[in-house]
Every structure is written in C-alpha cells, then in structure tokens.
Tab-separated table of N, CA, C and O in Angstrom:
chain	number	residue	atom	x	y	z
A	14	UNK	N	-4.665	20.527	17.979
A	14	UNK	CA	-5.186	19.170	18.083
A	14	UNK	C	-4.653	18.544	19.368
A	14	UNK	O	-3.447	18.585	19.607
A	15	UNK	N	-5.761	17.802	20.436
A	15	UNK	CA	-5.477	17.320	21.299
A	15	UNK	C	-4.065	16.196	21.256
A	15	UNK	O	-3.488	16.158	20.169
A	16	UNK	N	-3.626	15.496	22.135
A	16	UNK	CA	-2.909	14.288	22.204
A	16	UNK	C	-3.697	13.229	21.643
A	16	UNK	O	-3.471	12.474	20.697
A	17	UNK	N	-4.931	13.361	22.636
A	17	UNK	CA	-5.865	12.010	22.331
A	17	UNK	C	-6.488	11.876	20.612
A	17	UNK	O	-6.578	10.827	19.973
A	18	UNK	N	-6.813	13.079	20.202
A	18	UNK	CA	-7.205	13.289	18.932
A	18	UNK	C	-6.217	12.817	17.802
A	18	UNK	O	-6.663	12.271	16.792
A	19	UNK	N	-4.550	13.084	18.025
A	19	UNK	CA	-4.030	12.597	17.221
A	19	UNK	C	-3.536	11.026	17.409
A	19	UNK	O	-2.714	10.454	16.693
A	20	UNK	N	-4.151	10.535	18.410
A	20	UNK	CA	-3.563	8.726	18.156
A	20	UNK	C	-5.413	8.572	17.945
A	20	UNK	O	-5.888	7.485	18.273
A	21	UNK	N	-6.109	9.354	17.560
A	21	UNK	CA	-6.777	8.862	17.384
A	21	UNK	C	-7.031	8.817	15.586
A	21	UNK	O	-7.459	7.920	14.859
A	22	UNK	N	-6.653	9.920	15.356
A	22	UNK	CA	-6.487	9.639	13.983
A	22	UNK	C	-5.427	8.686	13.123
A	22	UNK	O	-5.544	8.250	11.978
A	23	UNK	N	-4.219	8.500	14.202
A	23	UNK	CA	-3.384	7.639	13.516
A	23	UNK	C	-4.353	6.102	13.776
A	23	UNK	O	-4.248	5.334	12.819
A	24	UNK	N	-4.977	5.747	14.574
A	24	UNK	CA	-5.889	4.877	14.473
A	24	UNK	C	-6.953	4.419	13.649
A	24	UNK	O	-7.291	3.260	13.409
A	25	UNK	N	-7.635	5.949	13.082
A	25	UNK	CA	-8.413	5.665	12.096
A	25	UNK	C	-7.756	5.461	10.519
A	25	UNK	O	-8.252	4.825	9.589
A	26	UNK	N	-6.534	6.186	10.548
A	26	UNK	CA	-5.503	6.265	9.390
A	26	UNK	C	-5.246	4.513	9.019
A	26	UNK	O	-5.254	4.135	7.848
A	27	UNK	N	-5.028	3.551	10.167
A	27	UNK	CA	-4.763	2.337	10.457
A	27	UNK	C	-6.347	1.459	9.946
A	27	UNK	O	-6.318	0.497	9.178
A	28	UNK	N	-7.115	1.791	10.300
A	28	UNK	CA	-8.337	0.963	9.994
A	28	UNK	C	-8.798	1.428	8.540
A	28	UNK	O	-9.442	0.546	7.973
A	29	UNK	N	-8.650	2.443	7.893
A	29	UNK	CA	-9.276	2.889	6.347
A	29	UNK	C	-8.410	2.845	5.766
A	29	UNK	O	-8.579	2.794	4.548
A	30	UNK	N	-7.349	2.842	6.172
A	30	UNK	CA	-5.934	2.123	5.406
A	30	UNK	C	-6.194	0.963	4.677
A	30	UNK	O	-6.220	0.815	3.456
A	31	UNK	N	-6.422	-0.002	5.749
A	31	UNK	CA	-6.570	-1.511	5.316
A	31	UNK	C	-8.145	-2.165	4.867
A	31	UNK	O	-8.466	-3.200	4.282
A	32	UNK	N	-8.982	-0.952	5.485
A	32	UNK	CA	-10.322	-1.772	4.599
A	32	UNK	C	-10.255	-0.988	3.599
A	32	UNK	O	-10.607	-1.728	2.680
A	33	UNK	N	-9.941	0.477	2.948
A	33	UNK	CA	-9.681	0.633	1.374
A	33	UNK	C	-9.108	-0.291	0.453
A	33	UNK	O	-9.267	-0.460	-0.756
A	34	UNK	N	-8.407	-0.845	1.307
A	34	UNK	CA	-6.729	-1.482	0.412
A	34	UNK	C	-7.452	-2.850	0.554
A	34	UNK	O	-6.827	-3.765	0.018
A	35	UNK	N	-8.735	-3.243	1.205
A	35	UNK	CA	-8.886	-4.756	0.877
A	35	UNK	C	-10.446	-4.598	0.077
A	35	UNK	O	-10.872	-5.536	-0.596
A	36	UNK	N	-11.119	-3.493	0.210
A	36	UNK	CA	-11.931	-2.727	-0.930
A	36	UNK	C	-11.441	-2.751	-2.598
A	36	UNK	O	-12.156	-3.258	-3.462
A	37	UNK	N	-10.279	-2.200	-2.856
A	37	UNK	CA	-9.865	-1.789	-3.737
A	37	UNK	C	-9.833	-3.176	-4.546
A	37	UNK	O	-10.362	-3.526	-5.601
A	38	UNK	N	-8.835	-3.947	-3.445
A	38	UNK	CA	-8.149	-5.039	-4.056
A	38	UNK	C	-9.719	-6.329	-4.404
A	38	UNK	O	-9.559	-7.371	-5.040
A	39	UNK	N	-10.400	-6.108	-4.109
A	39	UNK	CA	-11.282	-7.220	-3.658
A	39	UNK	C	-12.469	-6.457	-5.027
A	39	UNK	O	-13.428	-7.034	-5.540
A	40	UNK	N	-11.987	-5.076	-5.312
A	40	UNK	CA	-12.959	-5.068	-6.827
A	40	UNK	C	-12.183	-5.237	-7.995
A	40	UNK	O	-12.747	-5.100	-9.080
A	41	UNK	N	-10.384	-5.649	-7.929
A	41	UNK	CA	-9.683	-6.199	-8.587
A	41	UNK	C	-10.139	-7.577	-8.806
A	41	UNK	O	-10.117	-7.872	-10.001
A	42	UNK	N	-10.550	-8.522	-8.021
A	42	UNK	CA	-10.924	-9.648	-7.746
A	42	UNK	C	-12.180	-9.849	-8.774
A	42	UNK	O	-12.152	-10.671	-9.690
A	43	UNK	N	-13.622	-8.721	-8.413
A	43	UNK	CA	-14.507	-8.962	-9.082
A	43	UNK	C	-14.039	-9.194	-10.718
A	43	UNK	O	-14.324	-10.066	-11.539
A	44	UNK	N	-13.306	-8.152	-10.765
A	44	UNK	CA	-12.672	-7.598	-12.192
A	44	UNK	C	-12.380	-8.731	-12.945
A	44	UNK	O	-12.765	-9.049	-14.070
A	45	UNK	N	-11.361	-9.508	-11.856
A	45	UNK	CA	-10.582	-10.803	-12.880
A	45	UNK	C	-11.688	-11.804	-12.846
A	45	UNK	O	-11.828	-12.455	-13.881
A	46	UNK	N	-12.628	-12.090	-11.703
A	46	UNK	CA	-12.947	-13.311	-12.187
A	46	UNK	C	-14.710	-13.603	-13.408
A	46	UNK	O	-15.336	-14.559	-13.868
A	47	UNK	N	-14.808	-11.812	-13.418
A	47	UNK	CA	-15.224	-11.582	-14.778
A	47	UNK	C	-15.416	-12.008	-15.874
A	47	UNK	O	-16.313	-12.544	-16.525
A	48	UNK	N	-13.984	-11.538	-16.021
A	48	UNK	CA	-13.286	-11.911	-17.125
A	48	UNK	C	-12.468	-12.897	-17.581
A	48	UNK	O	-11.959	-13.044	-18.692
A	49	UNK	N	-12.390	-13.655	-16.444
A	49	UNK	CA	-11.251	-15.065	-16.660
A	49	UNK	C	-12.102	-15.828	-15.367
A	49	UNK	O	-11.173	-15.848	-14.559
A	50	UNK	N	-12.844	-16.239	-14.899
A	50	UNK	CA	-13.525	-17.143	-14.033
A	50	UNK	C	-13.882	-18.328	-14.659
A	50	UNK	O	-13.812	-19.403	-14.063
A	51	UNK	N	-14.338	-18.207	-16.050
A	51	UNK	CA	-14.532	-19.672	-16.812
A	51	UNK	C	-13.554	-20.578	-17.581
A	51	UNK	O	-13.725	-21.673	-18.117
A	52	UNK	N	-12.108	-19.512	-17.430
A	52	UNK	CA	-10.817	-20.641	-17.980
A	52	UNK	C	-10.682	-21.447	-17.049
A	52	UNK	O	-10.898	-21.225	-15.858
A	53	UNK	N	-10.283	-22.525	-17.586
A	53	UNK	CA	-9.452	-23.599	-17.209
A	53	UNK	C	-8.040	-22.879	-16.640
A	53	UNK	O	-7.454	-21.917	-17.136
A	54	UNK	N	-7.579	-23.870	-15.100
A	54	UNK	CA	-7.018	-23.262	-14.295
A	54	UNK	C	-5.655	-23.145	-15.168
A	54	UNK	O	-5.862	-23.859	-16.149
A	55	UNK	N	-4.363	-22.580	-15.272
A	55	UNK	CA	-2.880	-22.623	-15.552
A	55	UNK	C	-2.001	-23.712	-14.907
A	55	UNK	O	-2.183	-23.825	-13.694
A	56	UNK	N	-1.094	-24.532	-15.450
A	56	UNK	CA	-0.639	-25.224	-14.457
A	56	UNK	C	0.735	-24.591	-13.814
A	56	UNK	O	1.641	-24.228	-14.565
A	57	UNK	N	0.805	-24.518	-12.888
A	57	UNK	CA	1.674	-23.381	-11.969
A	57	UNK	C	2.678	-24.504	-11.282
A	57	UNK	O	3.310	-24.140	-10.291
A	58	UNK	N	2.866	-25.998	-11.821
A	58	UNK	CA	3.429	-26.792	-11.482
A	58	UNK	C	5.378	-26.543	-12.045
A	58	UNK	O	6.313	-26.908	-11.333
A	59	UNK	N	5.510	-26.030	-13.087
A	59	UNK	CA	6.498	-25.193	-13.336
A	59	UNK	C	6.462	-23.768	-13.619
A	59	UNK	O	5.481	-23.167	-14.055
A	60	UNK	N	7.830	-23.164	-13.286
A	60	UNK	CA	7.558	-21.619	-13.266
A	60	UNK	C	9.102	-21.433	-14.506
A	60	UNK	O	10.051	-22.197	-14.688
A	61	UNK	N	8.822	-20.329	-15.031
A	61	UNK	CA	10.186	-19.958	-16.262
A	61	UNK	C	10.018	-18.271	-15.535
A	61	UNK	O	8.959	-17.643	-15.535
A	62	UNK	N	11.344	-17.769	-14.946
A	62	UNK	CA	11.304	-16.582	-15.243
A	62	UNK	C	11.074	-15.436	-16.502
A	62	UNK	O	10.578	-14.313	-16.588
A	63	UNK	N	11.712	-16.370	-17.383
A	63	UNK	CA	11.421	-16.052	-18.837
A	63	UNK	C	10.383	-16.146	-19.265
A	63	UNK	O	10.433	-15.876	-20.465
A	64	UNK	N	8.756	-16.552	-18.743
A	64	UNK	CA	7.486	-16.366	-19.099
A	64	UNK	C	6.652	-15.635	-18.638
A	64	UNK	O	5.586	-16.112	-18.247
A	65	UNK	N	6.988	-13.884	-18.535
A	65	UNK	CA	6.591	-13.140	-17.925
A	65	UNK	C	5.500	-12.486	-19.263
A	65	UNK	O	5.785	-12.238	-20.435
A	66	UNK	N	4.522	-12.381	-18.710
A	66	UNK	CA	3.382	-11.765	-19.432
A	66	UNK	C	3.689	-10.653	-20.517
A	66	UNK	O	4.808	-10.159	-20.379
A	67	UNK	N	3.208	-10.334	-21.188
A	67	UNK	CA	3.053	-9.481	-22.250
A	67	UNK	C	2.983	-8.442	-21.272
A	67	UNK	O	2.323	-8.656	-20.256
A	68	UNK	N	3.799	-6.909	-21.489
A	68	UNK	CA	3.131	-5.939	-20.804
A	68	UNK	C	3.315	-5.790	-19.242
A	68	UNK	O	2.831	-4.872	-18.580
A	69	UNK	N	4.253	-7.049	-18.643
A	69	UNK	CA	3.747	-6.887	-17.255
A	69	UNK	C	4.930	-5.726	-16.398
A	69	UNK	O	5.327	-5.651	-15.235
A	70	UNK	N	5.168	-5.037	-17.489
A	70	UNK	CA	5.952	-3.449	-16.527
A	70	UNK	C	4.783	-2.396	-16.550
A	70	UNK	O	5.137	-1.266	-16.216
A	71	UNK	N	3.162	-2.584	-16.953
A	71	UNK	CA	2.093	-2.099	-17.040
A	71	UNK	C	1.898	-2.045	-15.302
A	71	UNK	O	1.382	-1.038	-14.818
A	72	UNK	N	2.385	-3.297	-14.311
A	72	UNK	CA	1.564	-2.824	-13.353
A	72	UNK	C	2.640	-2.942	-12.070
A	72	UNK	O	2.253	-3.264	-10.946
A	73	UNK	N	3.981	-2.654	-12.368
A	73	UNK	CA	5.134	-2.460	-12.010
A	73	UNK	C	5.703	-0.949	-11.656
A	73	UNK	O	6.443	-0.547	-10.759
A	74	UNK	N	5.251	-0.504	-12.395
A	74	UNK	CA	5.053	1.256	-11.840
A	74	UNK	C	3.872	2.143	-11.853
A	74	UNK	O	2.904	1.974	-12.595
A	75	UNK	N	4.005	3.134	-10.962
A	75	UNK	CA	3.023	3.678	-10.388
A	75	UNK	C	2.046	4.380	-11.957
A	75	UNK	O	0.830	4.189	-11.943
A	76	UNK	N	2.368	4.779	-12.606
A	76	UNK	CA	2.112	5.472	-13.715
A	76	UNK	C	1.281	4.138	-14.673
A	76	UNK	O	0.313	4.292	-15.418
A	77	UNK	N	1.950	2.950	-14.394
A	77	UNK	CA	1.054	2.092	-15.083
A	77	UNK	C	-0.341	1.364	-13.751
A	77	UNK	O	-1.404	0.939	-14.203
A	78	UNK	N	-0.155	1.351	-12.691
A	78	UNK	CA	-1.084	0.986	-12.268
A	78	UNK	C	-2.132	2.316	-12.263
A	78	UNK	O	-3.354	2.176	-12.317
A	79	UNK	N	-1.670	3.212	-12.213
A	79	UNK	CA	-2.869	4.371	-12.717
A	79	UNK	C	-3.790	4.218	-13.928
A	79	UNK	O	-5.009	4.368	-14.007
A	80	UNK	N	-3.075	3.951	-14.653
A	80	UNK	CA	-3.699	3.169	-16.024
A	80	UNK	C	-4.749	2.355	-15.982
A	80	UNK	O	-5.891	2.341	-16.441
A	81	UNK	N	-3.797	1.400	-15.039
A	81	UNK	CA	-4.664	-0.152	-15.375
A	81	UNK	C	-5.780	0.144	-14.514
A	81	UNK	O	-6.546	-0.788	-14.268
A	82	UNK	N	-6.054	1.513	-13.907
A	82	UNK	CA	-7.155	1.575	-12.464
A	82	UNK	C	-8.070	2.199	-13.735
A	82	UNK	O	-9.204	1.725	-13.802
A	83	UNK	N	-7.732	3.153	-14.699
A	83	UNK	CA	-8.204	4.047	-15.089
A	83	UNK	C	-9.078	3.422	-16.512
A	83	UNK	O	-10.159	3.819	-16.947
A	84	UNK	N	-8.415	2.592	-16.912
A	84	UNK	CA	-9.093	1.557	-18.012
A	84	UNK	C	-9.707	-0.155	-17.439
A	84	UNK	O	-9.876	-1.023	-18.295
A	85	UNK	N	-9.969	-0.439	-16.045
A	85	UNK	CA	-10.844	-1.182	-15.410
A	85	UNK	C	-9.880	-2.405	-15.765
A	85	UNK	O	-10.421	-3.431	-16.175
A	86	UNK	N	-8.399	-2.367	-15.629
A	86	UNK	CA	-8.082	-3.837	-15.697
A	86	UNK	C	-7.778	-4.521	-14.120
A	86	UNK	O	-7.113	-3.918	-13.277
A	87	UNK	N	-8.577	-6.311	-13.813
A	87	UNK	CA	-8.008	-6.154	-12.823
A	87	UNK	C	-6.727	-6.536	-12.077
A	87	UNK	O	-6.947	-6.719	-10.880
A	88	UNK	N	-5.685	-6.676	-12.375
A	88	UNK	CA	-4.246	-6.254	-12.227
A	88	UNK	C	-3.981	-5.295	-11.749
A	88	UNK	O	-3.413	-5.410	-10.663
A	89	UNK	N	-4.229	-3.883	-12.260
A	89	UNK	CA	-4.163	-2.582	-11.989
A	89	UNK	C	-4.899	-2.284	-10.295
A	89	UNK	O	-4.277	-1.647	-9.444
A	90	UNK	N	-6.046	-2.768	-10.089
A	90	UNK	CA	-7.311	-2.787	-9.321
A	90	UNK	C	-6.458	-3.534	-8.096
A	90	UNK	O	-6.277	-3.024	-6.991
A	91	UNK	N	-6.099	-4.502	-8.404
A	91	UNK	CA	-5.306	-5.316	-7.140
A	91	UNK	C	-4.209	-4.612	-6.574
A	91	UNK	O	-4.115	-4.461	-5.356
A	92	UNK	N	-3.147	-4.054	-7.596
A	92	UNK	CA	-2.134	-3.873	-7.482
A	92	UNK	C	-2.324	-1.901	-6.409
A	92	UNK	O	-1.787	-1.420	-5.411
A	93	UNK	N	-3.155	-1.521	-7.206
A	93	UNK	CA	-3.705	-0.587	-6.135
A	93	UNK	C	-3.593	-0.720	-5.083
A	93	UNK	O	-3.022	0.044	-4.304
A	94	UNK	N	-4.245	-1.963	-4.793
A	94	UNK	CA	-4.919	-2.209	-3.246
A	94	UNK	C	-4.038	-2.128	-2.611
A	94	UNK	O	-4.054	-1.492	-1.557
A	95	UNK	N	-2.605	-2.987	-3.236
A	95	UNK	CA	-1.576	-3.398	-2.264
A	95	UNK	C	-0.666	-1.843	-2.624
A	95	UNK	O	0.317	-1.759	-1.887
A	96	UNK	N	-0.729	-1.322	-3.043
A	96	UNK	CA	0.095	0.239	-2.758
A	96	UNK	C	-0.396	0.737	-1.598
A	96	UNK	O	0.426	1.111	-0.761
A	97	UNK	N	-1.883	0.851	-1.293
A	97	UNK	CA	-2.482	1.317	-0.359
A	97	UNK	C	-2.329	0.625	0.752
A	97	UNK	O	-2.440	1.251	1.806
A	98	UNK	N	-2.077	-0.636	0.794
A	98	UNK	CA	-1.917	-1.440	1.688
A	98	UNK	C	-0.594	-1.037	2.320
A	98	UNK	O	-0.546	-0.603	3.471
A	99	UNK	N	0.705	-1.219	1.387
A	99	UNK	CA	2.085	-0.655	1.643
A	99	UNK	C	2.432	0.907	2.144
A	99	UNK	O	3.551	1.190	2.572
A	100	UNK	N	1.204	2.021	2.032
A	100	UNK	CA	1.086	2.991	2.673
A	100	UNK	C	0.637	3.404	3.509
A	100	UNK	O	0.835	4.561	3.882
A	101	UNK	N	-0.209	2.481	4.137
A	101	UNK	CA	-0.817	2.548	5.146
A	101	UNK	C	-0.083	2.722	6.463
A	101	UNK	O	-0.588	3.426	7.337
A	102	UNK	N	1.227	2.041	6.673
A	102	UNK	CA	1.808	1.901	8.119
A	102	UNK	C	2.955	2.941	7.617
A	102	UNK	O	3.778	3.151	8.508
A	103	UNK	N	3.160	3.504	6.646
A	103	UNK	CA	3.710	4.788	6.204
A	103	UNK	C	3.823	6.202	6.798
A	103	UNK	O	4.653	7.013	7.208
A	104	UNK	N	1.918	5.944	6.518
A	104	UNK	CA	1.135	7.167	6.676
A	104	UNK	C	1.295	7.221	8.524
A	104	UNK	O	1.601	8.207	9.195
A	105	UNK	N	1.035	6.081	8.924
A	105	UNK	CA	1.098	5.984	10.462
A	105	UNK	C	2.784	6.487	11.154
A	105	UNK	O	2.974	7.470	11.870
A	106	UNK	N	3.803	5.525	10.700
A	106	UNK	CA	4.881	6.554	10.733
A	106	UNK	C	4.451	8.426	10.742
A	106	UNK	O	4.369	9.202	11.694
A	107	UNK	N	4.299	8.594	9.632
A	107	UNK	CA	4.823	9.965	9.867
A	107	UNK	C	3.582	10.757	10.441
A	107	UNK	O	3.673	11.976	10.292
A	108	UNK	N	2.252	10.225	11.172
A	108	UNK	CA	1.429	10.788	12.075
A	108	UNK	C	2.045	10.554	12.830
A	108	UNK	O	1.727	11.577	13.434
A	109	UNK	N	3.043	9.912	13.758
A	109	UNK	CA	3.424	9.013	14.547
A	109	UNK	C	5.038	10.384	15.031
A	109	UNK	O	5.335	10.822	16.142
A	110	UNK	N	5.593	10.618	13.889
A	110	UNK	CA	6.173	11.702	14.081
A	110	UNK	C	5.816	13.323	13.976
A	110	UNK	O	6.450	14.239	14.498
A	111	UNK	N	4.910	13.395	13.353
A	111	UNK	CA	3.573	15.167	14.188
A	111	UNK	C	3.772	14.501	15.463
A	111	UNK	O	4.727	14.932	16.109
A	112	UNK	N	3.082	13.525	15.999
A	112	UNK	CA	2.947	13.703	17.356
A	112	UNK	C	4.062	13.841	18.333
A	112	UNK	O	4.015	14.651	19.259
A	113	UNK	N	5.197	12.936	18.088
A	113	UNK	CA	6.258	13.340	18.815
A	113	UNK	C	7.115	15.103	18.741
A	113	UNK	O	7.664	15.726	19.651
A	114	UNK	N	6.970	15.370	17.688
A	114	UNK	CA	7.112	16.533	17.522
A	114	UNK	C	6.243	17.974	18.331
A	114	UNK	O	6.698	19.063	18.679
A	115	UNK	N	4.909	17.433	18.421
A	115	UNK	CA	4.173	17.941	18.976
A	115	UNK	C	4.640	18.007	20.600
A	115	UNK	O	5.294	18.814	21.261
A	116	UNK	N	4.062	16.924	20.847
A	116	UNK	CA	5.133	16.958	22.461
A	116	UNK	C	6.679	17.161	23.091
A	116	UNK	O	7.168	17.019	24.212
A	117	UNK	N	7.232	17.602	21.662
A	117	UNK	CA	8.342	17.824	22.296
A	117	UNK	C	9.458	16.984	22.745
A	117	UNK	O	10.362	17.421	23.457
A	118	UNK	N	9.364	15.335	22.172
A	118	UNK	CA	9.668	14.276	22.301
A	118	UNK	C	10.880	14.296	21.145
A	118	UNK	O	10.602	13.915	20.007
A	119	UNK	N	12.073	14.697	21.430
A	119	UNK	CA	13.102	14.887	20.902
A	119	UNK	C	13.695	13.402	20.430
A	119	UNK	O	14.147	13.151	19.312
A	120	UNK	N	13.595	12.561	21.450
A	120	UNK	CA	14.645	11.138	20.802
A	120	UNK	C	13.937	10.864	20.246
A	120	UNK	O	14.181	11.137	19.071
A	121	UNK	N	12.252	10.004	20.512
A	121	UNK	CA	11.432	9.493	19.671
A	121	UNK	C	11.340	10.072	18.251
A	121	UNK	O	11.579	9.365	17.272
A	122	UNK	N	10.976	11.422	18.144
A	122	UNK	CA	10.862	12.216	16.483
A	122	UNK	C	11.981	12.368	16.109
A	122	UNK	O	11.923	13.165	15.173
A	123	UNK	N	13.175	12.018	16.317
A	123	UNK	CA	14.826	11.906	15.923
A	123	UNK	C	14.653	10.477	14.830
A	123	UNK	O	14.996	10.305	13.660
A	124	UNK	N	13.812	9.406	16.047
A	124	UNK	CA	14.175	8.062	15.601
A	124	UNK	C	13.176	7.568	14.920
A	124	UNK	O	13.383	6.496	14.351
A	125	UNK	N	11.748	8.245	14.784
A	125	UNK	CA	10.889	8.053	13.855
A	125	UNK	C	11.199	9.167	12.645
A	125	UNK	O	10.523	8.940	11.641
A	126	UNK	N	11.771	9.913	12.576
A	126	UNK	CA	12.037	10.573	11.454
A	126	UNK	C	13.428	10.073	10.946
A	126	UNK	O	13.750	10.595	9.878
A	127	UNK	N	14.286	9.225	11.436
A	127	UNK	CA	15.109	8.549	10.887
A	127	UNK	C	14.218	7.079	9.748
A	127	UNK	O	14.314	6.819	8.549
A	128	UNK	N	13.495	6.502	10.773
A	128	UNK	CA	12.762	5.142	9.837
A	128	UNK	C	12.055	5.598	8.845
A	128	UNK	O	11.963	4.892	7.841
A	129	UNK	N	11.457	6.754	8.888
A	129	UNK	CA	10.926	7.245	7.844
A	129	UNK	C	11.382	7.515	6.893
A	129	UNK	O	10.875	7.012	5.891
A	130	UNK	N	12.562	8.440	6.723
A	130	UNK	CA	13.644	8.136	5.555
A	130	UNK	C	14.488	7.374	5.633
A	130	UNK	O	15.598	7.472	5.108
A	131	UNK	N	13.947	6.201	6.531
A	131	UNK	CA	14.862	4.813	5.678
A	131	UNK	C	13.899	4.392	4.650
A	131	UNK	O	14.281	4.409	3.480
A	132	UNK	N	12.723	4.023	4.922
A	132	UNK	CA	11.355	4.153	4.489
A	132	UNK	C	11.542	4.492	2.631
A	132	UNK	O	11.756	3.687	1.725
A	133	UNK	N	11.408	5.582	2.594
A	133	UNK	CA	11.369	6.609	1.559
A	133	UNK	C	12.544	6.475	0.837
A	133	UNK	O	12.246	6.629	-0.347
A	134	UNK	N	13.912	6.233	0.977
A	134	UNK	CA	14.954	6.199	0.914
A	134	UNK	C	15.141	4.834	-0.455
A	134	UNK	O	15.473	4.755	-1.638
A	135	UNK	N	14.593	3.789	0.868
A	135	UNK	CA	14.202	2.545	-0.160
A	135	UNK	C	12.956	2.247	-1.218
A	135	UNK	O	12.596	1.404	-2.039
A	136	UNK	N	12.557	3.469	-0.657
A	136	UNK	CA	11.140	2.916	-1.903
A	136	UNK	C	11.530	3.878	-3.363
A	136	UNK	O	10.692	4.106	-4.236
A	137	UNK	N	13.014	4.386	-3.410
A	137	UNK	CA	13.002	5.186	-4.696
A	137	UNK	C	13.778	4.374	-5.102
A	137	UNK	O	14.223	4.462	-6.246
C-alpha cells in the first residue's frame, strides 16, 4: 500500500467513523421519540444521584448495549453511536501507527504506539 493510499484511508476511517456514529445515534433518536415523543417533558430542574433508572447498567456495558441494539431500544441505539463515535479517532491512532511503521519512522511509531496503550490501558 502506497503512502498516499494509507492517509487516505485513515481519512476515510475519519469521515465513516463519524457519519456511522451520527447514523446510528440519530436512529436511536427516531427510536425514542417513537416511543416517548408525546410525554410531557421531565423536570430536570433537580437531579438525585440516587434516581437512576431501573436497569440503567443495561447500557453501561458493552454486552448490554448489544442488547439494547439487538431488541430495538433507543438507549442502546444512541449509546452505540457514541462507542463508534469514541472509536473512531482510535481506529485513526493505530492507522496512524501502520504508517509510521511502514516508513520506518522510529520516534513517531514509539510515540503513537505509546498513546495508544495509554488509550487501551484506560478504557479497561
């Protein structure tokens, strides 16, 4: 694969990144206002940490937003979006290090393969 070919894919990686992830999230959207578009709004004028939804470790891990994608809730549908969204400049990182690697670019793929498992490091 050329040079030019691979910033060109980290480019396209960058643009279907973020219109999937505002796709996804935006048929989360259809989803909720479905199904809840004719309530009366919540008043969000106070907040209780202690009034956390029924269920809401459903879309808190990956295994439950699979779920909530897989049984059409939209919570699940949103929460997608924004995984995809959060992987997107991920995915670019580590195209970002093929290429330095590719060229032979020793400090750069040192120091992008360092952020990357800072990256990874923190997301477990």
């Amino acid at each position: 694969m050329e040079q030019k070919d691979l910033q060109s894919l980290i480019a396209l990686t960058l643009r279907v990144g973020v219109t999937l992830a505002c796709a996804v999230a935006f048929i989360g959207g259809v989803i909720y206002l479905s199904q809840h578009g004719g309530e009366p709004m919540r008043d969000y004028s106070h907040f209780s940490y202690d009034a956390l939804p029924a269920g809401f470790e459903s879309y808190t891990t990956l295994s439950g937003i699979i779920a909530g994608v897989c049984s059409f809730t939209a919570t699940g549908w949103i929460q997608l979006g924004v995984l995809i969204l959060l992987l997107t400049p991920i995915m670019r990182v580590a195209l970002s290090l093929v290429d330095f690697l590719r060229q032979h670019d020793w400090l750069y793929a040192t120091i992008t393969a360092a952020v990357l498992s800072i990256i990874i490091l923190n997301s477990l």
